[in-house]
XYZ file of C-alpha atoms in Angstrom:
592
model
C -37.588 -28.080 37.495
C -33.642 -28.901 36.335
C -30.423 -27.637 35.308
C -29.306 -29.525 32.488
C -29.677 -27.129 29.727
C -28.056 -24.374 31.780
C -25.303 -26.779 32.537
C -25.175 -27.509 28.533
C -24.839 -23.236 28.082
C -22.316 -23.611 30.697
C -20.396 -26.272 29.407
C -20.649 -26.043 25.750
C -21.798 -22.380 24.583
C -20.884 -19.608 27.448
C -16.853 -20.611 27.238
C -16.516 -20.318 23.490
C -18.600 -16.905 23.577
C -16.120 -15.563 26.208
C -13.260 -16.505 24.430
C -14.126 -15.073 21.413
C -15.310 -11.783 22.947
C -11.815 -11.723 24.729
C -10.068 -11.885 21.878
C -11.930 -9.490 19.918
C -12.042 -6.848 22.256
C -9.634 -5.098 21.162
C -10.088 -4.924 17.949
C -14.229 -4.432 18.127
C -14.969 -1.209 16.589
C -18.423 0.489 16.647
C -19.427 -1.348 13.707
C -18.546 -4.545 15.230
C -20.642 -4.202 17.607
C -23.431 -2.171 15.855
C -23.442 -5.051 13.007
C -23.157 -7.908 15.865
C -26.206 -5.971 18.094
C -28.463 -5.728 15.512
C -28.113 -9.449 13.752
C -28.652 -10.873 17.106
C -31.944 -8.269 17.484
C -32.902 -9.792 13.986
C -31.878 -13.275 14.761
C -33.864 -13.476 18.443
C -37.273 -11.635 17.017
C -37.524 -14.068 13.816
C -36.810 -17.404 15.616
C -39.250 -16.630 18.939
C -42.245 -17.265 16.311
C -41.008 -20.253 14.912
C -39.605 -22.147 17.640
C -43.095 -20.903 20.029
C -45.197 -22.815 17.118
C -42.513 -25.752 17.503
C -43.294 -26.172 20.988
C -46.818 -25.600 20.551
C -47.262 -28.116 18.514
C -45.266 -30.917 20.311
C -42.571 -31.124 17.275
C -40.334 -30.893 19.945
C -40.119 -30.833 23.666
C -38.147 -29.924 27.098
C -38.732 -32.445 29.903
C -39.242 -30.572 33.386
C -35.702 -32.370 34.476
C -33.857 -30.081 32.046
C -35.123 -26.607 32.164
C -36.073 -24.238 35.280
C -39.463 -23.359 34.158
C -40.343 -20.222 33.103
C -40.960 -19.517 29.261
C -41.747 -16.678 26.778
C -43.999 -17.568 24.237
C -44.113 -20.968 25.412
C -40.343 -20.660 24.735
C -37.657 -21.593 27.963
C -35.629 -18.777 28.592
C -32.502 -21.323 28.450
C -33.469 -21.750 24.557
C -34.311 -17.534 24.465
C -30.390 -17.531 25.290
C -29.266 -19.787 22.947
C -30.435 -18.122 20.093
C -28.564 -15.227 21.362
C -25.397 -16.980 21.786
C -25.490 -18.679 18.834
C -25.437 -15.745 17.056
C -22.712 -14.245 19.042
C -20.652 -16.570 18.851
C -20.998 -16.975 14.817
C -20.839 -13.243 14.037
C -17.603 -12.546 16.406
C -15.627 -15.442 14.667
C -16.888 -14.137 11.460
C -15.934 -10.368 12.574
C -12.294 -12.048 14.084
C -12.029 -13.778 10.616
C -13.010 -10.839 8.485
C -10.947 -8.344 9.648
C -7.939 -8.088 7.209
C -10.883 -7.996 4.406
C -11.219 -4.259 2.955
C -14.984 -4.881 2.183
C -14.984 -1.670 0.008
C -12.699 -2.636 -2.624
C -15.042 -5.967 -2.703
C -17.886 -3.800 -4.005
C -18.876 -4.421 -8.197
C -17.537 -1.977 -10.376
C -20.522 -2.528 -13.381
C -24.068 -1.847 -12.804
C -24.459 -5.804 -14.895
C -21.813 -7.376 -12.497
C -23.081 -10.312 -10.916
C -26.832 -9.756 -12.172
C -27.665 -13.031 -13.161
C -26.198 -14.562 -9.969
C -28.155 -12.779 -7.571
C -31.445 -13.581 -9.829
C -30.734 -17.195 -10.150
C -30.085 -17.620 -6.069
C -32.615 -15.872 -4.903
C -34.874 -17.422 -7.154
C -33.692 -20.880 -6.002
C -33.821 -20.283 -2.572
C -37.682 -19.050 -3.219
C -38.378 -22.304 -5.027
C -36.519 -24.115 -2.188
C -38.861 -22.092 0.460
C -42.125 -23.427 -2.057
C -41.253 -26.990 -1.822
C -40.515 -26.662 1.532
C -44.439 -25.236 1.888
C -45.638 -27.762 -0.124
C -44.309 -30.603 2.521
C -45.684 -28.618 5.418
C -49.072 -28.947 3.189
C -48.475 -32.783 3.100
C -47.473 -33.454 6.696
C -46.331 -36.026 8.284
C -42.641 -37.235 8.520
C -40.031 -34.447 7.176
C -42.508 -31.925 8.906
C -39.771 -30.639 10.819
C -36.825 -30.622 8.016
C -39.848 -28.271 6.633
C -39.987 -26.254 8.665
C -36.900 -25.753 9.271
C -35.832 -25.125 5.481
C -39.351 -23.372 5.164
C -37.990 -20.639 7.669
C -34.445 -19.957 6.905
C -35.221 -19.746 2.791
C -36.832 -16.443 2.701
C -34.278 -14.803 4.984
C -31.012 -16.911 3.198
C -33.254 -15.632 -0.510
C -33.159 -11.744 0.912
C -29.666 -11.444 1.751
C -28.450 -13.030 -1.277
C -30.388 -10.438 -3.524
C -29.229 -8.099 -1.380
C -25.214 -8.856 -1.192
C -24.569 -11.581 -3.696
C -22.053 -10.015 -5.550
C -20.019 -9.695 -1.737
C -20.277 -12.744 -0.828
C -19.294 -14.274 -4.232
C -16.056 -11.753 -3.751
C -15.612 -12.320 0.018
C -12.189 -14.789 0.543
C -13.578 -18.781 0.860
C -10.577 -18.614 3.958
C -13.100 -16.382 5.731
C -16.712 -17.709 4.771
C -16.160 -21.544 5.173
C -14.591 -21.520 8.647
C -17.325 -19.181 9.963
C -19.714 -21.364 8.734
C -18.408 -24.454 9.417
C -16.381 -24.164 12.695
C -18.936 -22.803 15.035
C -21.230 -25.639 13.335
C -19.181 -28.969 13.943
C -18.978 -27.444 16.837
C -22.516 -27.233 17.694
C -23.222 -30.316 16.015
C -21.593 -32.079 18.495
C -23.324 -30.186 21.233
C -26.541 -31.128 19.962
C -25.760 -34.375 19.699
C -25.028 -34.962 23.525
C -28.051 -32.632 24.686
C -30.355 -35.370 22.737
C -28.494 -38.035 24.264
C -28.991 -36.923 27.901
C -32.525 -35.740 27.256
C -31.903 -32.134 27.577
C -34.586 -31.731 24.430
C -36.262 -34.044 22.719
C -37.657 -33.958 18.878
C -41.035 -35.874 19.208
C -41.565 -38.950 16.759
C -43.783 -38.757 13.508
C -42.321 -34.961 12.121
C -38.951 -36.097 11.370
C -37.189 -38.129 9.309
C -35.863 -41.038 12.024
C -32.352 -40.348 10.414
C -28.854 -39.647 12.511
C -25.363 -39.805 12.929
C -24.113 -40.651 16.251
C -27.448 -39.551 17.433
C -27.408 -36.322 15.646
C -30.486 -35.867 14.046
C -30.616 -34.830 10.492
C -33.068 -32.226 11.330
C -30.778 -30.822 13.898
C -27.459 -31.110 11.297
C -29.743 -28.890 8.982
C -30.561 -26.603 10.972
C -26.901 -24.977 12.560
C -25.674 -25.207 9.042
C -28.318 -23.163 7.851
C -28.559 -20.533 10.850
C -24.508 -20.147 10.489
C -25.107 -19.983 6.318
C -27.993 -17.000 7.159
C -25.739 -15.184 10.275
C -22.612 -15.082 7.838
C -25.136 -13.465 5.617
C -26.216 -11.296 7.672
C -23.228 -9.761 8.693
C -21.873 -10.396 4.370
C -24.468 -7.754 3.664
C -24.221 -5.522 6.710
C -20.196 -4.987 5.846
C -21.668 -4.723 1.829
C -24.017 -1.737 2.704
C -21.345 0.019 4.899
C -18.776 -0.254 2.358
C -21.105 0.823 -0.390
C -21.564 3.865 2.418
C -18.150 4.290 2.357
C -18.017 4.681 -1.140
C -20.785 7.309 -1.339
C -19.335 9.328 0.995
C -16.337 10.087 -0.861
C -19.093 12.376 -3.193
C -20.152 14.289 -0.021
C -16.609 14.842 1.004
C -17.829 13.876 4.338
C -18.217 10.599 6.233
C -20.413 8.812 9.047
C -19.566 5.795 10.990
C -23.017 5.155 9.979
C -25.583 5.508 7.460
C -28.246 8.041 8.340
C -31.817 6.664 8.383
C -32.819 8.233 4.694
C -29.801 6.448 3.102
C -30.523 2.548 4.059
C -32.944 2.376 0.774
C -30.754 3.923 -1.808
C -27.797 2.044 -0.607
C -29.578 -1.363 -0.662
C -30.821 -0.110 -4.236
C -27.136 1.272 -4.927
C -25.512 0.532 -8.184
C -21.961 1.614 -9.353
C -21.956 4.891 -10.636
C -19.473 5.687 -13.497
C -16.856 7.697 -10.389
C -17.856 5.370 -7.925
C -17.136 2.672 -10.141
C -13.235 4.271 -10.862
C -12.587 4.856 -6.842
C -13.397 1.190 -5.912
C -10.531 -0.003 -8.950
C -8.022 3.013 -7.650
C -8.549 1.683 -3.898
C -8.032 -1.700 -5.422
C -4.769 -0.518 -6.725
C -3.449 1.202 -3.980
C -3.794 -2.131 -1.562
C -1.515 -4.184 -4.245
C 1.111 -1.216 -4.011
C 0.900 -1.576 -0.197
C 0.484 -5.465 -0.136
C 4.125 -5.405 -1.937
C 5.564 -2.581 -0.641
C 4.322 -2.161 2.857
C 3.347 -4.935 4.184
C 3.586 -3.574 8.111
C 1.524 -0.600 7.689
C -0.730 -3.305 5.329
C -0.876 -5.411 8.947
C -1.318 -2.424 10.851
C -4.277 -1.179 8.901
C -6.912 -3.964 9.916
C -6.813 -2.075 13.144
C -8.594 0.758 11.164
C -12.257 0.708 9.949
C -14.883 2.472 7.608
C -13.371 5.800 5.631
C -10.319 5.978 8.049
C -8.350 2.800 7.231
C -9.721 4.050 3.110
C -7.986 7.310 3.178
C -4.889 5.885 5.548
C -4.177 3.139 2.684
C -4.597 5.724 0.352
C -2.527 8.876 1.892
C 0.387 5.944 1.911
C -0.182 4.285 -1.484
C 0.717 7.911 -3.226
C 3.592 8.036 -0.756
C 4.848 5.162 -2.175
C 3.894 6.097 -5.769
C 5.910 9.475 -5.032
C 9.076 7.689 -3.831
C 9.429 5.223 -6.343
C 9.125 8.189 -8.862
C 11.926 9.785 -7.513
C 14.004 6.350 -6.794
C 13.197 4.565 -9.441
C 13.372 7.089 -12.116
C 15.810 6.099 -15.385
C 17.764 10.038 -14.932
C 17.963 12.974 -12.730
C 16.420 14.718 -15.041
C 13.366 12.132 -14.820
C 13.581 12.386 -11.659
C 13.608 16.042 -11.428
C 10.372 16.000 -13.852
C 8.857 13.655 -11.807
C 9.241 16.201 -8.944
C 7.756 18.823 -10.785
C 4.930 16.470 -11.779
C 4.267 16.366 -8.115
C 4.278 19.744 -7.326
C 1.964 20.734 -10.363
C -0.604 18.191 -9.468
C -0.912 20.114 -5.594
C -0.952 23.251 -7.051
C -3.946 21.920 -9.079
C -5.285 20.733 -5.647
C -4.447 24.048 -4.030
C -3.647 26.950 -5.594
C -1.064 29.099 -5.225
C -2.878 32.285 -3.303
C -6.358 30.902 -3.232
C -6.494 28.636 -0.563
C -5.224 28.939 2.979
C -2.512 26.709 4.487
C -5.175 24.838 6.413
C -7.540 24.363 3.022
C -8.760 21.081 2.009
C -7.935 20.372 -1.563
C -10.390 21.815 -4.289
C -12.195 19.914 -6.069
C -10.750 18.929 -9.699
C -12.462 17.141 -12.700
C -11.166 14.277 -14.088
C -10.077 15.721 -17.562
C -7.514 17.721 -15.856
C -6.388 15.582 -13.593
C -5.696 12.954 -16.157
C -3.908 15.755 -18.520
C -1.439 16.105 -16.241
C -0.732 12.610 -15.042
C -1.150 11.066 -18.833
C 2.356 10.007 -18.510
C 1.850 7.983 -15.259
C 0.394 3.725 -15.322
C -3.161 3.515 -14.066
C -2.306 2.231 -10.585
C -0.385 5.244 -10.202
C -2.864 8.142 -11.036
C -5.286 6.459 -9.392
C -2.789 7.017 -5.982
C -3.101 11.003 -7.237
C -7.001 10.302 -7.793
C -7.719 9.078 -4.336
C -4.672 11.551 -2.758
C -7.288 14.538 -3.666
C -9.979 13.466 -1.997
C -8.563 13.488 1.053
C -9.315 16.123 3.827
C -5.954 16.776 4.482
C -3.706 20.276 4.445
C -0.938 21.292 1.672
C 1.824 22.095 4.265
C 2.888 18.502 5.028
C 2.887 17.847 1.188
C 5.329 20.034 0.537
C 7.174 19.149 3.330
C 7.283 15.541 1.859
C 8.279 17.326 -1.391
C 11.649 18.740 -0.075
C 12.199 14.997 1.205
C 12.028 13.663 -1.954
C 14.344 17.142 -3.061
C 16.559 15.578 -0.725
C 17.171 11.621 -2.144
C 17.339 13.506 -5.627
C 20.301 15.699 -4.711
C 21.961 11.941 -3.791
C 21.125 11.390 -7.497
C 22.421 14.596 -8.554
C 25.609 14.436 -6.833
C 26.240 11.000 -8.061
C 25.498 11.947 -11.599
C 28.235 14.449 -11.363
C 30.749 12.369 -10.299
C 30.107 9.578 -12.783
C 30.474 12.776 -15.566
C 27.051 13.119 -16.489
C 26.368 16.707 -16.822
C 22.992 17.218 -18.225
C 21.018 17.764 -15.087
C 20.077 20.998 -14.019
C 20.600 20.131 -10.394
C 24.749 19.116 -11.162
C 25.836 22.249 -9.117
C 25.432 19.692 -5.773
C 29.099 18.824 -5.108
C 28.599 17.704 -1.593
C 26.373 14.990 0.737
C 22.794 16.651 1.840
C 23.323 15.117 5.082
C 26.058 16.632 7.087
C 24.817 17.640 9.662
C 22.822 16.405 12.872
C 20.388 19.058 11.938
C 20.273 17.989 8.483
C 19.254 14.351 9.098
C 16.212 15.674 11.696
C 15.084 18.078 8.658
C 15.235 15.146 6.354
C 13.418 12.991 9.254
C 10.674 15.429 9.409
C 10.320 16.117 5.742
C 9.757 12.335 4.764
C 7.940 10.820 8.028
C 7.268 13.581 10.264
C 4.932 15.029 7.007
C 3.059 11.688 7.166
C 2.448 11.543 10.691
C 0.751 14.825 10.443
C -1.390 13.783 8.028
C -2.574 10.547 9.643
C -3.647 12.328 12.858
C -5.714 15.088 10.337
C -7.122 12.227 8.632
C -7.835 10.523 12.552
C -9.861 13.829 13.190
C -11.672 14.419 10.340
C -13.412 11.073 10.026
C -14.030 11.055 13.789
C -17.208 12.328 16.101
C -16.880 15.635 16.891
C -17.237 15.408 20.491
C -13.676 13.280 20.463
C -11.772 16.508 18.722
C -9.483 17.669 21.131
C -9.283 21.813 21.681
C -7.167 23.293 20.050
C -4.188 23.710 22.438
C -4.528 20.233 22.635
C -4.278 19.521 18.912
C -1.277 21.574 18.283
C 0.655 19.288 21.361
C -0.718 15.888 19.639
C 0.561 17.307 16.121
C 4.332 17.947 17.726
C 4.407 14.760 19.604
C 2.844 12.589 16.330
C 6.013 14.455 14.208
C 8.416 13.500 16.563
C 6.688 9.863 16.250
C 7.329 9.908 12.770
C 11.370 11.390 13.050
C 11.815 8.336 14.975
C 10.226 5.758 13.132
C 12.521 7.360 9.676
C 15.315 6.759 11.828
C 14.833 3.203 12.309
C 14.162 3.025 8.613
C 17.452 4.393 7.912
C 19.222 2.387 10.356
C 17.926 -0.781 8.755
C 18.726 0.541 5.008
C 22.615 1.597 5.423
C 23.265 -0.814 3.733
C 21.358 -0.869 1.227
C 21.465 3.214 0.475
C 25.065 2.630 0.065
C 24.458 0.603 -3.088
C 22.647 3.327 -4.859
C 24.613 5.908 -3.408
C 23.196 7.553 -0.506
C 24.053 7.803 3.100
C 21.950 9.378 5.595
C 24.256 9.058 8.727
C 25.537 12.621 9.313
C 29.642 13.304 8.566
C 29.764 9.651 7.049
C 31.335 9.528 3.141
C 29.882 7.267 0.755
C 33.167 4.767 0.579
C 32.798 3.965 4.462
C 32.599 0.126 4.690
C 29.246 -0.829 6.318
C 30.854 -2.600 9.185
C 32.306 0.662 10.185
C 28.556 1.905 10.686
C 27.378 -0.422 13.056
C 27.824 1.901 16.204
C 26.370 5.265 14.418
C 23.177 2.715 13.719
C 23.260 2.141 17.336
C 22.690 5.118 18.206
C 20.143 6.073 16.086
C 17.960 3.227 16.845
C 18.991 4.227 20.658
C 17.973 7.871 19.259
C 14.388 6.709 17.711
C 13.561 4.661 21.209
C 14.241 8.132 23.246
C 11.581 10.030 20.623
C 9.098 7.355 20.461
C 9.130 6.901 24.061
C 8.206 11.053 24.546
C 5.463 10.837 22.394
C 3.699 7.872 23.086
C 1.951 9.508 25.945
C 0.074 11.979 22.957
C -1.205 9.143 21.405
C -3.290 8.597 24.403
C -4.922 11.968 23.619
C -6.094 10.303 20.040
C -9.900 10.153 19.634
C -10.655 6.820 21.198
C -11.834 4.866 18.190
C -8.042 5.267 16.010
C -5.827 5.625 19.492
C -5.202 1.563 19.588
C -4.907 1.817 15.739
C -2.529 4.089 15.754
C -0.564 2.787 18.913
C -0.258 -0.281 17.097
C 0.976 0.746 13.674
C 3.829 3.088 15.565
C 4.750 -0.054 17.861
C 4.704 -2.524 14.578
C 6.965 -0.439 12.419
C 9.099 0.309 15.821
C 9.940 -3.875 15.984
C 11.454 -3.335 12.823
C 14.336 -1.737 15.344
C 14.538 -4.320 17.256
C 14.830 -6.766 14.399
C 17.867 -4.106 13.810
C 19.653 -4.680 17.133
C 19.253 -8.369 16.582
C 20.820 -8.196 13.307
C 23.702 -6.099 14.719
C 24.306 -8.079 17.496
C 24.580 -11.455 15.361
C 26.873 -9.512 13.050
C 24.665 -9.875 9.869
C 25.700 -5.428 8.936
C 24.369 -6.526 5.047
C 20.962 -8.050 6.455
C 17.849 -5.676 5.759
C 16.091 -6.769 8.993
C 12.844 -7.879 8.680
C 9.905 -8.663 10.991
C 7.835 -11.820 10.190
C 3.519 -11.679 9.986
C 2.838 -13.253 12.613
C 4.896 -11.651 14.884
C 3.879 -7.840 13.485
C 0.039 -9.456 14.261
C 0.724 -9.876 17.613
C 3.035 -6.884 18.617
C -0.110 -4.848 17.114
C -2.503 -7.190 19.150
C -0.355 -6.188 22.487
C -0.407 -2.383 21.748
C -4.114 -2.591 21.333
């Protein structure tokens, strides 16, 4: 009876699995730990056969000094444990490492795409598995490297047919350090456990080759466990994202798969619509990655159809915005407009749907008849915006916003003498008022807010839905959440609205130098602070699995104010403050 292997978990393999699962906590979602559960389930119940007919046969052994004594299978419970910790500790960093990827967008777009790939690996790993039986036949020295290779090929041969095209898509910056890291790692805690005798591979099965008294046997076989749990949890993210995907032709979603659905997803191949909604979400995360890149940090918070629909809802946002700022006239801009408001009506019609209606479905021929004058990337924002169980009233809302930066247009139009827009009867600012900048608040960004938290319900359990009391009071507070992140996004653009002729500061004229604005920016940062601070308490009253999600995208963007002050303070009035990566990762890692 001894202690050394539990003195090499507690040493070498317990510390690195707390850390990890410290660090993760926060972000671990259900599927983390659904995905993470069930690989280690898998992992333990495949490798208890194996390493029982190990021992069995004296290919390797555990003198009495180093383990307590009781077995399963024949097995020490200190090795049971390390086959669970292994795995833990491989999937977590993989999960930790993963997280900015949106698998869905990963998925193939052609039913050919990656065909020959996925036939040529999994037949080589099969051939690999047959010479690896054919050694085992033969006996003798490399008996062990046999087995070893014999057992992982099948498993490594499955999950490549299965998710080949995913993990030929997946980012090398995520697969090679989850492979690699936990390892080297283990490598080297091998290598002392053989020095001290904690195991010991018996003589005539292997190969008699090492590196500082790592066993080549031993090398082989962490690589290849970490190579088959990365796989495992490669293909578990490819069959929930291809979930994902389906769901959009439900118009309903599961955290989950249901039972009946795990053979037609692992069978699954890109239907024609399918195949259009992966390249639209695709496009919508390059309009984000260059145009938002805070709520793009913020999202990785998110999982499954939720963080889908949230980078969607905002990719059209921005779609809409830059149609209206960007367009070459007023009068472009005013068809734009209209453009917009056709397209909802098409969603919802005028007297046929209710206020809280989801949108209706539409076929693509007229959807792309009316947006035949928009770029791809930006009808496929209008593609995804109407599938998405949200309500018309904050789309108009955001509407009347965008009414509102095209009467800055209008009115500079006018005074530059160009009188062939309709909308040259505006002859003053459309901010004037304190009451006018709140209304222009809660047009642009209160609107959005109330469609993130309907988007937060409708893809989450039931039981989490608040009444309906309780709705309406998350709904005002989640507005006034959004009226105060607009005004920090105003303070921070003075100075750049004045260039293309807008102001949003109430009673302040175009021509007022920007230094002059430095207190009314003040005070609506001081202003935004004061609104936040009221409705952060709401956000508590979030369903449980988007509360930290949300907490953290509403404290990321709110850093942007601080970056403000900062500015302010050091005098730089011209600077648009901005908030480096890192430091948006870890105020979103401190509100979760």
């Amino acid at each position: 009876m001894g202690y050394d292997y539990w003195i090499v978990h507690l040493h070498w393999t317990i510390p690195p699995a707390v850390v990890l699962w410290s660090f993760f906590r926060k972000l671990r979602t259900p599927r983390d730990v659904y995905k993470t559960c069930f690989l280690i389930a898998i992992a333990v119940t495949a490798t208890i056969p194996w390493d029982s007919y190990l021992i069995r046969n004296r290919i390797w052994s555990y003198p009495a000094s180093s383990v307590v004594g009781p077995t399963f299978f024949a097995i020490p419970y200190e090795e049971v444990f390390f086959f669970f910790v292994q795995t833990y500790i491989t999937a977590t960093l993989y999960a930790v490492l993963s997280r900015p990827v949106v698998h869905a967008v990963l998925l193939p777009t052609r039913p050919s795409e990656g065909r020959l790939a996925r036939l040529a690996g999994t037949a080589l790993f099969l051939g690999i598995f047959a010479v690896s039986w054919a050694k085992l036949e033969e006996g003798g020295e490399g008996t062990y490297l046999a087995l070893i290779v014999g057992w992982v090929a099948p498993f490594l041969a499955l999950l490549w047919y299965i998710a080949s095209t995913h993990l030929m898509a997946m980012p090398l910056t995520t697969l090679l350090p989850a492979i690699f890291a936990p390892t080297l790692y283990l490598w080297e805690c091998d290598a002392r456990a053989l020095q001290r005798g904690t195991w010991v591979i018996e003589k005539g099965t292997k190969l008699g080759l090492s590196f500082r008294d790592l066993e080549i046997e031993e090398a082989v076989f962490f690589l290849l466990t970490n190579v088959m749990i990365v796989f495992g949890m490669v293909a578990c993210d490819y069959c929930l994202a291809v979930h994902d995907i389906r769901s959009y032709e439900k118009r309903s979603s599961s955290v989950f798969p249901a039972a009946s659905e795990f053979l037609p997803i692992l069978l699954w191949s890109p239907k024609p619509a399918e195949a259009d909604r992966i390249k639209d979400l695709r496009n919508a995360i390059d309009i984000l990655s260059a145009h938002s890149k805070s709520f793009s940090t913020a999202s990785m918070v998110f999982d499954g159809r939720l963080r889908l629909d949230l980078l969607a809802l905002y990719a059209w946002c921005r779609v809409c915005d830059d149609l209206i700022d960007d367009a070459s006239s007023v009068l472009t801009a005013e068809a734009n407009i209209r453009l917009i408001t056709s397209f909802l009506d098409l969603l919802y019609p005028p007297g046929k749907s209710s206020p809280d209606a989801h949108p209706r479905f539409v076929s693509a021929t007229e959807m792309d008849a009316l947006l035949a004058d928009l770029n791809e990337p930006q009808r496929g924002s209008f593609r995804l915006l109407s599938l998405l169980p949200v309500t018309r009233p904050p789309l108009d809302e955001l509407v009347a916003g965008f009414r509102t930066d095209l009467s800055f247009l209008a009115n500079a139009s006018k005074q530059n003498g160009d009188t062939s827009s309709s909308s040259t009867k505006a002859t003053h600012l459309p901010i004037e008022s304190d009451e006018d900048l709140l209304l222009y608040a809660n047009n642009v960004a209160s609107s959005v807010a109330d469609l993130c938290v309907q988007l937060v319900w409708a893809h989450s359990a039931s039981s989490s839905r608040p009444s309906r009391q309780e709705q309406e009071e998350t709904l005002a507070a989640a507005r006034e959440m959004g009226q105060a992140l607009q005004l920090v996004n105003i303070a921070r653009d003075v100075p750049a609205d004045l260039k293309i002729g807008r102001i949003y500061l109430s009673g302040r004229s175009l021509d007022e130098p920007v230094e002059n604005l430095t207190a009314d920016r003040r005070e609506l940062l001081r202003r935004a602070r004061g609104m936040a601070d009221r409705s952060k308490a709401a956000i508590e009253k979030l369903p449980r699995e988007a509360r930290g999600g949300i907490r953290a995208a509403c404290l990321v963007y709110l850093t942007i104010g601080g970056a403000v002050d900062k500015a302010l303070d050091e005098g730089r009035v011209y600077d648009r403050a901005t908030v480096k990566r890192g430091t948006r990762a870890r105020t979103a890692w401190a509100a979760l």
